[in-house]
Short mmCIF file of C-alpha atoms (C1' of nucleotides) in Angstrom, two decimals:
data_model
loop_
_atom_site.label_atom_id
_atom_site.label_comp_id
_atom_site.label_asym_id
_atom_site.label_seq_id
_atom_site.Cartn_x
_atom_site.Cartn_y
_atom_site.Cartn_z
CA MET A 95 115.17 -9.55 40.74
CA LYS A 96 114.91 -13.28 41.15
CA ILE A 97 111.80 -14.48 42.91
CA PRO A 98 112.40 -17.43 45.24
CA ASN A 99 110.07 -20.03 46.72
CA PRO A 100 107.81 -21.33 44.03
CA TYR A 101 104.20 -21.31 45.04
CA TYR A 102 102.29 -24.59 44.98
CA ILE A 103 98.61 -25.26 44.70
CA SER A 104 98.16 -28.33 46.85
CA ASP A 105 95.49 -30.12 44.82
CA TYR A 106 97.55 -30.48 41.68
CA LYS A 107 101.25 -30.43 42.55
CA LEU A 108 102.20 -29.86 38.94
CA PRO A 109 105.58 -28.44 38.05
CA LEU A 110 103.88 -25.69 36.08
CA ILE A 111 102.76 -24.06 39.28
CA GLU A 112 106.21 -22.82 40.07
CA TYR A 113 105.67 -20.11 37.49
CA PHE A 114 102.59 -18.61 39.16
CA VAL A 115 104.71 -15.76 40.43
CA PHE A 116 104.25 -12.92 38.00
CA GLY A 117 102.97 -9.47 38.72
CA LEU A 118 100.42 -8.08 36.33
CA SER A 119 99.46 -4.48 35.73
CA VAL A 120 97.56 -2.33 33.29
CA ASP A 121 98.71 1.03 31.95
CA CYS A 122 96.43 3.44 30.13
CA VAL A 123 97.56 5.95 27.55
CA VAL A 124 94.74 8.47 27.84
CA PHE A 125 94.45 10.77 24.83
CA GLY A 126 92.61 14.05 24.69
CA TYR A 127 92.35 16.78 22.10
CA HIS A 128 92.21 20.51 22.62
CA GLU A 129 92.62 23.36 20.17
CA GLY A 130 94.48 21.42 17.56
CA GLU A 131 96.79 19.60 19.93
CA ILE A 132 96.87 15.94 20.92
CA LYS A 133 97.33 15.59 24.64
CA VAL A 134 98.04 12.70 26.94
CA LEU A 135 97.06 12.45 30.58
CA LEU A 136 99.80 11.70 33.08
CA ILE A 137 99.89 11.44 36.84
CA GLN A 138 102.63 12.24 39.25
CA ARG A 139 103.31 9.23 41.45
CA GLU A 140 103.09 9.53 45.19
CA ALA A 141 104.12 5.93 45.78
CA GLU A 142 107.30 3.98 45.43
CA PRO A 143 108.95 3.11 43.17
CA TYR A 144 109.51 6.22 41.07
CA ARG A 145 107.81 8.48 43.64
CA GLY A 146 107.52 12.00 42.22
CA HIS A 147 107.94 10.88 38.59
CA TRP A 148 105.32 11.39 35.93
CA ALA A 149 103.74 8.17 34.72
CA LEU A 150 100.91 6.66 32.75
CA ILE A 151 97.70 5.87 34.56
CA GLY A 152 98.20 2.32 35.68
CA ASP A 153 98.24 -0.06 38.58
CA LEU A 154 98.57 -3.71 39.47
CA VAL A 155 95.63 -5.91 38.55
CA GLU A 156 93.83 -7.54 41.43
CA PRO A 157 93.63 -11.33 41.48
CA GLU A 158 89.88 -11.39 40.86
CA GLN A 159 89.69 -8.65 38.28
CA ASN A 160 89.67 -9.05 34.55
CA LEU A 161 91.89 -6.87 32.40
CA HIS A 162 89.34 -4.58 30.85
CA ASP A 163 87.71 -3.86 34.20
CA ALA A 164 91.11 -3.23 35.70
CA SER A 165 91.93 -0.58 33.12
CA ASN A 166 88.59 1.18 33.63
CA ASN A 167 88.92 1.04 37.39
CA VAL A 168 92.40 2.42 37.55
CA LEU A 169 91.44 5.33 35.34
CA GLU A 170 88.47 6.15 37.54
CA LYS A 171 90.41 5.66 40.74
CA LEU A 172 93.27 7.93 39.77
CA THR A 173 91.46 10.62 37.80
CA GLY A 174 87.71 10.34 38.28
CA LEU A 175 87.10 9.70 34.55
CA LYS A 176 84.30 7.17 33.83
CA ASN A 177 82.82 5.40 30.82
CA ILE A 178 85.70 6.14 28.54
CA PHE A 179 86.47 4.49 25.20
CA MET A 180 89.26 2.06 25.90
CA LYS A 181 91.14 -0.48 23.86
CA GLN A 182 93.94 -2.91 24.53
CA PHE A 183 96.93 -2.42 22.27
CA PHE A 184 100.05 -4.25 23.44
CA THR A 185 101.56 -6.17 26.34
CA PHE A 186 105.01 -5.32 27.65
CA GLY A 187 107.01 -7.97 29.42
CA SER A 188 110.71 -7.09 29.51
CA LEU A 189 112.53 -8.67 32.39
CA ASP A 190 113.77 -5.42 33.87
CA ARG A 191 110.82 -3.13 33.36
CA HIS A 192 109.86 -3.05 37.05
CA PRO A 193 112.45 -2.67 39.81
CA LEU A 194 110.52 -4.81 42.31
CA GLY A 195 110.19 -7.96 40.30
CA ARG A 196 108.73 -9.43 37.17
CA VAL A 197 105.70 -7.35 36.32
CA VAL A 198 104.07 -7.69 32.93
CA THR A 199 101.84 -4.82 31.91
CA VAL A 200 98.95 -4.71 29.47
CA GLY A 201 98.71 -1.42 27.61
CA TYR A 202 95.37 0.22 26.89
CA PHE A 203 94.66 3.44 25.12
CA SER A 204 91.68 5.61 25.87
CA LEU A 205 90.13 8.58 24.13
CA VAL A 206 88.30 11.22 26.11
CA LYS A 207 85.80 13.64 24.67
CA SER A 208 86.62 16.77 26.56
CA ILE A 209 89.71 17.85 28.35
CA SER A 210 88.28 21.22 29.26
CA TYR A 211 87.86 20.32 32.91
CA HIS A 212 90.79 19.38 35.05
CA PRO A 213 91.01 15.72 36.05
CA ILE A 214 91.03 15.09 39.80
CA ALA A 215 94.11 13.32 41.11
CA SER A 216 93.26 10.81 43.79
CA SER A 217 94.47 7.61 45.43
CA TRP A 218 98.25 7.60 45.18
CA ALA A 219 98.35 10.13 42.35
CA LYS A 220 99.75 13.45 43.59
CA SER A 221 98.54 15.31 40.51
CA ALA A 222 97.14 14.64 37.07
CA GLU A 223 97.84 16.81 34.06
CA TRP A 224 97.47 16.93 30.31
CA PHE A 225 100.71 17.05 28.31
CA ASN A 226 101.18 17.76 24.66
CA ILE A 227 102.49 14.59 23.05
CA ASN A 228 105.39 16.55 21.60
CA ASP A 229 106.46 17.96 24.94
CA LEU A 230 106.59 15.15 27.46
CA PRO A 231 108.38 14.96 30.81
CA GLU A 232 110.62 12.06 31.74
CA LEU A 233 108.49 9.06 32.60
CA ALA A 234 108.65 6.27 35.17
CA PHE A 235 109.39 2.63 34.28
CA ASP A 236 109.28 1.95 30.51
CA HIS A 237 106.29 4.23 30.15
CA HIS A 238 107.92 6.23 27.39
CA THR A 239 108.10 3.09 25.25
CA ILE A 240 104.50 2.24 26.05
CA LEU A 241 103.38 5.75 25.22
CA LEU A 242 105.16 5.72 21.86
CA LYS A 243 103.56 2.42 20.96
CA GLY A 244 100.20 3.86 22.02
CA ILE A 245 100.63 6.88 19.76
CA GLU A 246 101.61 4.66 16.88
CA THR A 247 98.53 2.50 17.44
CA LEU A 248 96.23 5.50 17.64
CA LYS A 249 97.58 6.90 14.38
CA ASN A 250 97.01 3.61 12.63
CA GLU A 251 93.56 2.92 14.03
CA VAL A 252 92.22 6.36 13.40
CA ARG A 253 92.48 5.96 9.64
CA HIS A 254 90.52 2.72 9.46
CA LYS A 255 88.02 3.05 12.30
CA PRO A 256 85.83 5.97 13.29
CA ILE A 257 87.34 6.24 16.75
CA GLY A 258 88.40 9.85 16.23
CA PHE A 259 84.90 10.94 17.23
CA GLU A 260 85.67 9.81 20.76
CA LEU A 261 87.99 12.78 21.06
CA LEU A 262 85.39 15.40 20.15
CA PRO A 263 82.47 16.59 22.22
CA SER A 264 79.28 14.83 21.15
CA LYS A 265 78.20 17.82 19.04
CA PHE A 266 80.79 19.15 16.65
CA THR A 267 81.16 21.01 13.37
CA LEU A 268 82.71 19.60 10.24
CA LEU A 269 85.67 21.91 10.64
CA ASP A 270 86.22 20.63 14.19
CA LEU A 271 86.38 17.14 12.75
CA GLN A 272 88.71 18.16 9.96
CA LEU A 273 91.11 19.93 12.32
CA LEU A 274 91.14 16.87 14.58
CA TYR A 275 92.08 14.56 11.75
CA GLU A 276 94.71 16.97 10.55
CA ALA A 277 96.25 16.97 14.00
CA LEU A 278 96.10 13.20 14.27
CA LEU A 279 97.46 12.40 10.86
CA GLY A 280 99.82 15.32 10.44
CA TYR A 281 98.62 16.63 7.11
CA LYS A 282 95.99 18.97 5.67
CA PHE A 283 92.75 18.12 3.91
CA ASP A 284 90.94 20.13 1.29
CA LYS A 285 87.85 21.53 2.99
CA SER A 286 85.38 20.75 0.23
CA ASN A 287 86.68 17.26 -0.38
CA PHE A 288 86.85 16.38 3.29
CA ARG A 289 83.20 17.39 3.76
CA LYS A 290 82.06 15.55 0.69
CA LYS A 291 83.80 12.38 1.74
CA ILE A 292 82.68 12.32 5.35
CA LEU A 293 79.07 13.27 4.52
CA GLU A 294 78.80 10.63 1.80
CA MET A 295 79.67 8.00 4.40
CA ASN A 296 76.30 8.70 6.02
CA ILE A 297 77.59 8.24 9.52
CA LEU A 298 76.95 11.79 10.72
CA LYS A 299 73.57 12.91 11.95
CA PRO A 300 72.96 16.61 11.22
CA LEU A 301 71.44 18.47 14.15
CA ASN A 302 69.14 21.44 13.88
CA GLU A 303 71.58 23.53 15.81
CA VAL A 304 74.41 25.85 15.05
CA LYS A 305 77.45 26.95 16.94
CA ASP A 306 76.92 30.55 17.89
CA ASN A 307 78.75 33.44 19.49
CA VAL A 308 81.04 33.57 16.51
CA SER A 309 81.72 36.61 14.40
CA HIS A 310 81.02 34.86 11.13
CA ARG A 311 78.45 32.55 9.66
CA PRO A 312 77.66 29.93 12.31
CA ALA A 313 78.46 26.31 11.50
CA LYS A 314 75.96 23.45 11.66
CA LEU A 315 76.46 20.90 14.39
CA PHE A 316 76.62 17.16 13.81
CA LYS A 317 76.84 14.07 15.92
CA PHE A 318 78.29 10.67 15.15
CA ASP A 319 75.51 8.23 14.28
CA GLU A 320 76.84 5.07 15.88
CA LYS A 321 73.74 2.97 15.18
CA ARG A 322 73.95 3.80 11.50
CA TYR A 323 77.67 3.05 11.46
CA ARG A 324 77.14 -0.41 12.97
CA GLN A 325 74.47 -1.06 10.35
CA LEU A 326 76.70 0.03 7.46
CA GLU A 327 79.61 -1.96 8.86
CA LYS A 328 77.47 -5.11 8.74
CA GLU A 329 76.69 -4.39 5.11
CA GLY A 330 80.39 -4.33 4.28
CA PHE A 331 81.13 -0.61 4.50
CA SER A 332 84.51 0.24 5.92
CA PHE A 333 85.62 3.61 7.22
CA GLU A 334 88.75 4.96 5.53
CA LEU A 335 90.27 8.39 5.67
CA MET B 64 90.27 -20.24 42.18
CA LYS B 65 91.30 -17.93 44.98
CA ILE B 66 95.02 -17.83 45.59
CA PRO B 67 95.93 -17.50 49.26
CA ASN B 68 99.12 -16.34 50.99
CA PRO B 69 100.28 -13.13 49.39
CA TYR B 70 103.93 -13.17 48.54
CA TYR B 71 106.19 -10.50 50.04
CA ILE B 72 109.54 -9.22 48.91
CA SER B 73 111.30 -8.47 52.17
CA ASP B 74 113.27 -5.39 51.08
CA TYR B 75 110.24 -3.34 50.16
CA LYS B 76 107.24 -4.55 52.17
CA LEU B 77 104.85 -2.68 49.91
CA PRO B 78 101.20 -3.66 49.79
CA LEU B 79 101.43 -3.98 46.01
CA ILE B 80 103.45 -7.13 46.38
CA GLU B 81 100.45 -9.16 47.37
CA TYR B 82 99.44 -9.24 43.72
CA PHE B 83 102.62 -10.91 42.47
CA VAL B 84 100.75 -14.15 42.10
CA PHE B 85 99.73 -14.44 38.47
CA GLY B 86 100.57 -17.14 36.00
CA LEU B 87 101.69 -16.02 32.58
CA SER B 88 101.69 -17.96 29.35
CA VAL B 89 102.07 -17.44 25.63
CA ASP B 90 99.93 -19.07 22.95
CA CYS B 91 100.85 -19.10 19.27
CA VAL B 92 98.38 -19.27 16.44
CA VAL B 93 100.60 -20.74 13.73
CA PHE B 94 99.27 -20.22 10.22
CA GLY B 95 100.30 -22.11 7.13
CA TYR B 96 99.06 -22.17 3.58
CA HIS B 97 98.76 -25.13 1.27
CA GLU B 98 96.94 -25.51 -2.01
CA GLY B 99 94.54 -22.68 -1.51
CA GLU B 100 93.71 -23.44 2.09
CA ILE B 101 94.64 -21.58 5.26
CA LYS B 102 95.79 -24.00 7.93
CA VAL B 103 96.56 -23.68 11.58
CA LEU B 104 98.94 -25.85 13.56
CA LEU B 105 97.59 -27.54 16.67
CA ILE B 106 99.05 -29.97 19.15
CA GLN B 107 97.43 -32.68 21.14
CA ARG B 108 98.19 -32.20 24.82
CA GLU B 109 99.83 -34.98 26.75
CA ALA B 110 99.77 -33.03 30.01
CA GLU B 111 97.09 -31.98 32.44
CA PRO B 112 94.87 -30.09 32.33
CA TYR B 113 92.97 -30.94 29.14
CA ARG B 114 95.14 -33.99 28.44
CA GLY B 115 94.23 -35.40 25.04
CA HIS B 116 92.60 -32.20 23.80
CA TRP B 117 93.82 -30.25 20.81
CA ALA B 118 95.30 -26.89 21.68
CA LEU B 119 97.32 -23.96 20.41
CA ILE B 120 101.05 -24.09 20.78
CA GLY B 121 101.66 -22.48 24.11
CA ASP B 122 103.18 -22.83 27.53
CA LEU B 123 103.88 -20.95 30.71
CA VAL B 124 106.52 -18.27 30.50
CA GLU B 125 109.56 -18.80 32.65
CA PRO B 126 110.43 -16.15 35.22
CA GLU B 127 113.56 -15.03 33.39
CA GLN B 128 112.23 -15.11 29.87
CA ASN B 129 110.81 -12.23 27.90
CA LEU B 130 107.60 -12.67 25.99
CA HIS B 131 108.89 -12.75 22.46
CA ASP B 132 111.57 -15.29 23.32
CA ALA B 133 109.00 -17.37 25.13
CA SER B 134 106.78 -17.58 22.07
CA ASN B 135 109.68 -18.57 19.84
CA ASN B 136 110.92 -21.14 22.31
CA VAL B 137 107.62 -22.83 22.84
CA LEU B 138 107.12 -23.17 19.10
CA GLU B 139 110.53 -24.73 18.69
CA LYS B 140 110.15 -26.96 21.73
CA LEU B 141 106.79 -28.36 20.70
CA THR B 142 107.15 -28.59 16.94
CA GLY B 143 110.77 -28.06 15.93
CA LEU B 144 109.98 -24.93 13.90
CA LYS B 145 112.62 -22.18 14.11
CA ASN B 146 113.06 -18.58 12.96
CA ILE B 147 109.43 -17.99 12.22
CA PHE B 148 107.70 -14.67 11.65
CA MET B 149 105.84 -13.95 14.85
CA LYS B 150 103.75 -11.10 16.13
CA GLN B 151 101.91 -10.36 19.34
CA PHE B 152 98.23 -9.66 18.81
CA PHE B 153 96.21 -9.73 22.03
CA THR B 154 96.34 -10.65 25.70
CA PHE B 155 93.62 -12.74 27.28
CA GLY B 156 92.97 -12.46 30.98
CA SER B 157 89.52 -13.78 31.89
CA LEU B 158 89.31 -14.99 35.45
CA ASP B 159 88.22 -18.50 34.60
CA ARG B 160 90.28 -19.24 31.54
CA HIS B 161 92.63 -21.70 33.30
CA PRO B 162 91.32 -24.33 35.73
CA LEU B 163 94.42 -24.23 37.94
CA GLY B 164 94.45 -20.56 38.78
CA ARG B 165 94.76 -17.12 37.34
CA VAL B 166 96.80 -17.44 34.18
CA VAL B 167 96.98 -14.57 31.73
CA THR B 168 98.08 -15.49 28.24
CA VAL B 169 99.69 -13.39 25.54
CA GLY B 170 98.59 -14.37 22.05
CA TYR B 171 101.05 -14.43 19.15
CA PHE B 172 100.43 -15.34 15.58
CA SER B 173 103.04 -16.85 13.29
CA LEU B 174 103.22 -17.45 9.59
CA VAL B 175 105.22 -20.35 8.22
CA LYS B 176 106.50 -20.63 4.69
CA SER B 177 106.01 -24.25 4.00
CA ILE B 178 103.75 -26.80 5.54
CA SER B 179 104.91 -29.53 3.22
CA TYR B 180 106.93 -31.29 5.88
CA HIS B 181 105.27 -32.67 8.96
CA PRO B 182 106.04 -30.84 12.20
CA ILE B 183 107.62 -32.98 14.90
CA ALA B 184 105.67 -33.22 18.10
CA SER B 185 107.93 -33.18 21.13
CA SER B 186 108.05 -32.30 24.80
CA TRP B 187 104.53 -32.76 26.16
CA ALA B 188 102.87 -32.59 22.76
CA LYS B 189 101.53 -35.99 21.76
CA SER B 190 101.08 -34.99 18.14
CA ALA B 191 101.09 -31.89 15.98
CA GLU B 192 98.88 -31.45 12.94
CA TRP B 193 97.69 -28.88 10.46
CA PHE B 194 93.96 -28.14 10.46
CA ASN B 195 91.96 -26.20 7.95
CA ILE B 196 90.68 -23.09 9.71
CA ASN B 197 87.15 -23.96 8.64
CA ASP B 198 87.29 -27.44 10.10
CA LEU B 199 88.64 -27.25 13.62
CA PRO B 200 88.42 -29.74 16.46
CA GLU B 201 87.24 -28.75 19.92
CA LEU B 202 90.02 -26.88 21.68
CA ALA B 203 91.38 -26.73 25.23
CA PHE B 204 91.00 -23.69 27.51
CA ASP B 205 89.69 -20.60 25.69
CA HIS B 206 91.85 -21.43 22.68
CA HIS B 207 88.93 -21.21 20.31
CA THR B 208 88.44 -17.56 21.26
CA ILE B 209 92.15 -16.88 20.89
CA LEU B 210 92.23 -18.58 17.51
CA LEU B 211 89.28 -16.55 16.22
CA LYS B 212 90.91 -13.32 17.34
CA GLY B 213 94.11 -14.47 15.64
CA ILE B 214 92.32 -15.12 12.37
CA GLU B 215 90.64 -11.73 12.55
CA THR B 216 94.01 -10.07 13.16
CA LEU B 217 95.64 -11.92 10.27
CA LYS B 218 92.88 -10.87 7.88
CA ASN B 219 93.26 -7.25 8.91
CA GLU B 220 97.04 -7.15 8.85
CA VAL B 221 97.42 -8.89 5.55
CA ARG B 222 95.72 -6.05 3.68
CA HIS B 223 97.96 -3.31 5.05
CA LYS B 224 101.27 -5.04 5.52
CA PRO B 225 103.19 -7.38 3.23
CA ILE B 226 103.18 -10.23 5.72
CA GLY B 227 101.44 -12.57 3.32
CA PHE B 228 104.81 -13.36 1.73
CA GLU B 229 105.76 -15.20 4.91
CA LEU B 230 103.29 -17.90 3.94
CA LEU B 231 104.83 -18.60 0.54
CA PRO B 232 108.10 -20.32 -0.23
CA SER B 233 110.81 -17.75 -0.89
CA LYS B 234 110.45 -18.16 -4.67
CA PHE B 235 106.92 -17.90 -5.98
CA THR B 236 104.95 -16.99 -9.08
CA LEU B 237 102.51 -14.13 -9.35
CA LEU B 238 99.65 -16.59 -9.56
CA ASP B 239 100.79 -18.25 -6.33
CA LEU B 240 100.63 -14.87 -4.69
CA GLN B 241 97.25 -14.09 -6.13
CA LEU B 242 95.77 -17.39 -4.99
CA LEU B 243 97.17 -16.84 -1.51
CA TYR B 244 95.55 -13.44 -1.20
CA GLU B 245 92.31 -14.78 -2.56
CA ALA B 246 92.31 -17.46 0.11
CA LEU B 247 93.21 -14.99 2.86
CA LEU B 248 90.71 -12.34 1.94
CA GLY B 249 87.94 -14.53 0.61
CA TYR B 250 87.42 -12.91 -2.79
CA LYS B 251 88.83 -13.06 -6.31
CA PHE B 252 91.16 -10.64 -8.08
CA ASP B 253 91.36 -9.90 -11.77
CA LYS B 254 94.61 -11.44 -12.98
CA SER B 255 95.79 -8.50 -15.04
CA ASN B 256 94.94 -5.90 -12.43
CA PHE B 257 96.47 -7.89 -9.60
CA ARG B 258 99.74 -8.22 -11.48
CA LYS B 259 99.81 -4.59 -12.46
CA LYS B 260 99.22 -3.44 -8.92
CA ILE B 261 101.71 -5.69 -7.19
CA LEU B 262 104.44 -5.09 -9.77
CA GLU B 263 104.00 -1.33 -9.64
CA MET B 264 104.72 -1.46 -5.93
CA ASN B 265 108.30 -2.43 -6.79
CA ILE B 266 108.66 -4.78 -3.88
CA LEU B 267 109.15 -7.95 -5.89
CA LYS B 268 112.51 -8.95 -7.27
CA PRO B 269 112.15 -10.89 -10.53
CA LEU B 270 114.40 -13.94 -10.72
CA ASN B 271 115.88 -15.40 -13.87
CA GLU B 272 114.13 -18.63 -13.21
CA VAL B 273 110.89 -20.22 -14.16
CA LYS B 274 108.75 -22.86 -12.59
CA ASP B 275 109.04 -25.95 -14.75
CA ASN B 276 107.62 -29.43 -15.05
CA VAL B 277 104.33 -27.91 -16.06
CA SER B 278 102.44 -28.73 -19.21
CA HIS B 279 102.01 -25.13 -20.21
CA ARG B 280 104.00 -21.95 -20.44
CA PRO B 281 106.17 -21.79 -17.30
CA ALA B 282 105.73 -18.81 -14.98
CA LYS B 283 108.52 -16.49 -13.87
CA LEU B 284 109.61 -16.73 -10.27
CA PHE B 285 109.83 -13.76 -7.94
CA LYS B 286 110.99 -13.13 -4.44
CA PHE B 287 109.93 -10.51 -1.95
CA ASP B 288 112.48 -7.68 -1.85
CA GLU B 289 112.47 -6.86 1.83
CA LYS B 290 115.29 -4.32 1.66
CA ARG B 291 113.48 -2.40 -1.03
CA TYR B 292 110.25 -2.53 0.94
CA ARG B 293 111.90 -1.07 4.04
CA GLN B 294 113.32 1.70 1.88
CA LEU B 295 109.97 2.52 0.27
CA GLU B 296 108.25 2.42 3.65
CA LYS B 297 110.64 5.09 4.92
CA GLU B 298 109.73 7.24 1.94
CA GLY B 299 106.07 7.07 2.89
CA PHE B 300 104.89 4.18 0.73
CA SER B 301 102.29 1.98 2.32
CA PHE B 302 101.29 -1.47 1.20
CA GLU B 303 97.58 -1.82 0.46
CA LEU B 304 95.69 -4.60 -1.26
"C1'" DT C 267 97.07 -28.30 -33.14
"C1'" DC C 268 95.06 -28.01 -28.82
"C1'" DA C 269 94.75 -27.18 -23.87
"C1'" DA C 270 96.21 -24.52 -20.19
"C1'" DA C 271 98.14 -21.08 -17.95
"C1'" DA C 272 101.38 -16.90 -18.68
"C1'" DG C 273 101.32 -12.45 -19.67
"C1'" DT C 274 99.71 -7.71 -22.07
"C1'" DG C 275 96.76 -3.79 -23.67
"C1'" DT C 276 92.76 -0.95 -23.80
"C1'" DT C 277 88.47 1.07 -22.59
"C1'" DC C 278 85.43 2.82 -19.19
"C1'" DC C 279 83.94 4.69 -14.96
"C1'" DG C 280 84.05 6.64 -10.49
"C1'" DA C 281 86.60 8.66 -6.93
"C1'" DA C 282 90.04 11.85 -5.42
"C1'" DT C 283 92.10 16.36 -6.25
"C1'" DA C 284 92.56 21.21 -7.02
"C1'" DC C 285 90.57 25.31 -7.05
"C1'" DA C 286 87.15 28.88 -7.67
"C1'" DC C 287 83.34 30.86 -5.98
"C1'" DC C 288 79.19 32.32 -3.12
"C1'" DC C 289 76.91 32.75 1.72
"C1'" DA C 290 75.87 34.30 6.47
"C1'" DT C 291 77.25 36.65 10.42
"C1'" DG C 292 79.43 40.22 13.84
"C1'" DC C 293 81.68 44.28 14.11
"C1'" DG D 7 81.34 46.99 3.85
"C1'" DC D 8 84.68 43.86 5.18
"C1'" DA D 9 86.81 40.16 7.59
"C1'" DT D 10 86.07 35.49 8.74
"C1'" DG D 11 84.99 31.11 8.42
"C1'" DG D 12 80.82 28.26 6.42
"C1'" DG D 13 79.47 25.95 2.57
"C1'" DT D 14 79.00 24.52 -2.72
"C1'" DG D 15 80.15 23.47 -7.68
"C1'" DT D 16 83.02 21.89 -11.31
"C1'" DA D 17 86.80 20.58 -14.44
"C1'" DT D 18 90.60 17.53 -14.49
"C1'" DT D 19 93.31 13.68 -13.29
"C1'" DC D 20 94.33 9.18 -11.76
"C1'" DG D 21 93.64 4.57 -10.46
"C1'" DG D 22 90.77 0.57 -10.34
"C1'" DA D 23 87.52 -2.68 -12.73
"C1'" DA D 24 86.29 -5.28 -16.62
"C1'" DC D 25 87.52 -7.80 -20.34
"C1'" DA D 26 89.61 -9.09 -24.65
"C1'" DC D 27 93.58 -10.46 -26.50
"C1'" DT D 28 98.37 -12.63 -27.56
"C1'" DT D 29 102.26 -15.82 -26.10
"C1'" DT D 30 104.59 -19.92 -24.68
"C1'" DT D 31 104.95 -24.32 -23.32
"C1'" DG D 32 103.95 -29.78 -23.13
"C1'" DA D 33 101.64 -33.38 -24.95
#
DNA sequence: TCAAAAGTGTTCCGAATACACCCATGC
DNA sequence: GCATGGGTGTATTCGGAACACTTTTGA
């Protein structure tokens, strides 16, 4: 759709102002992990366009809002989730991606620690649900493209940066961690070697607790030692798996 | 600056339309390589705002232009460079980054094969020059931030993807390649080991030519075998240096 | 014959791999 | 005691690092 009537800012009257007519949005690919499966959070739209379709969590950016805030706000507004790891990954600007005009969208991906509670749909979201990334519904706009790019980015990042921990609860066992990475990367690790490698990195803090209520030897719990990681990173260490 | 008068599209009359008021631009961090130094191409602005300042190669995106085209076009328009490797890396959207209003900019980085000829400044660029990345002038807007992020991205990408070849002429010697990577990554390689590693990847096509006019044994020339690389990538090979 | 860079070969070491084995717990 | 996952030890292999060496050219 062609947008008429260029908009002028009176003080400057520069020709460049005629292009101040874009729409801008953010869309968040929210990843979760549960029992060996990578999930993504989608909402069902209760607003036009694409009312009733499943979509990524996103909305138009307000004129006085910066991008990172916008992505956090929209996530909270539509699902109630707060203080979530979030990272910009790509900006999508095809001419025809929005039926109402030229809207460019900045893609973020987020990782949430626990998907065991159900997110609360609010604002114009009719419902919010976790979907397995291998079993997705049809999506609004170009959200399928955005989602695929998000998955690709996650799979790349996860090997070079310790962001995987964002998907686990703060206390986890080494097997939890191993199963997560196996799900993310799509291949198996040797148990002994995986433990050796991750422990030698010195970025896990062992807790004096064990996971109980299990009918076998209980596993020790660990947490990610972020302070230590930052320190090691400064000294030239780089996470690789 | 607060932008008044929300813009409405008459057919829909949705409240979301009031946010269709953003400016959108692209900025290209153009890298070159010459005699062991990483360079970046800057233009001197002959337009307001920041007239006379050095800046990245960028401009507002036209309403009917997609982002990738926009970045290619602006590079050609301002410097005459065509068919250049180009990749989106980050989008910058701070509220105060443009003095005339809310302009969000999409950052691209480009790698050019030869900086031996002088780029031609045109359109509203007064001049265009290569600067060593360690000796930069003061830059317009938030271009210094964008440039730093671009450099960071280049240094990351170059280790995992064979994009470094874009900075060399199409025929090069193994030592050329080694010196390039040493400049990019900031450390030395052992000659023998570097050769062994790169040749074992099977992504270089040896030519039956040598570099001459040198007062020592002439080196064999190679070119990057892109077809072969694509093939190997499909089979699971990944470039690492 | 000498300088300078091209190009090769070999040893050494540490990290990744494969795999076997023992341990603690609930039932 | 046995099933189940937790947790450890070790021999072998492979790739990278270090470094010494030979080759080819122009002057």
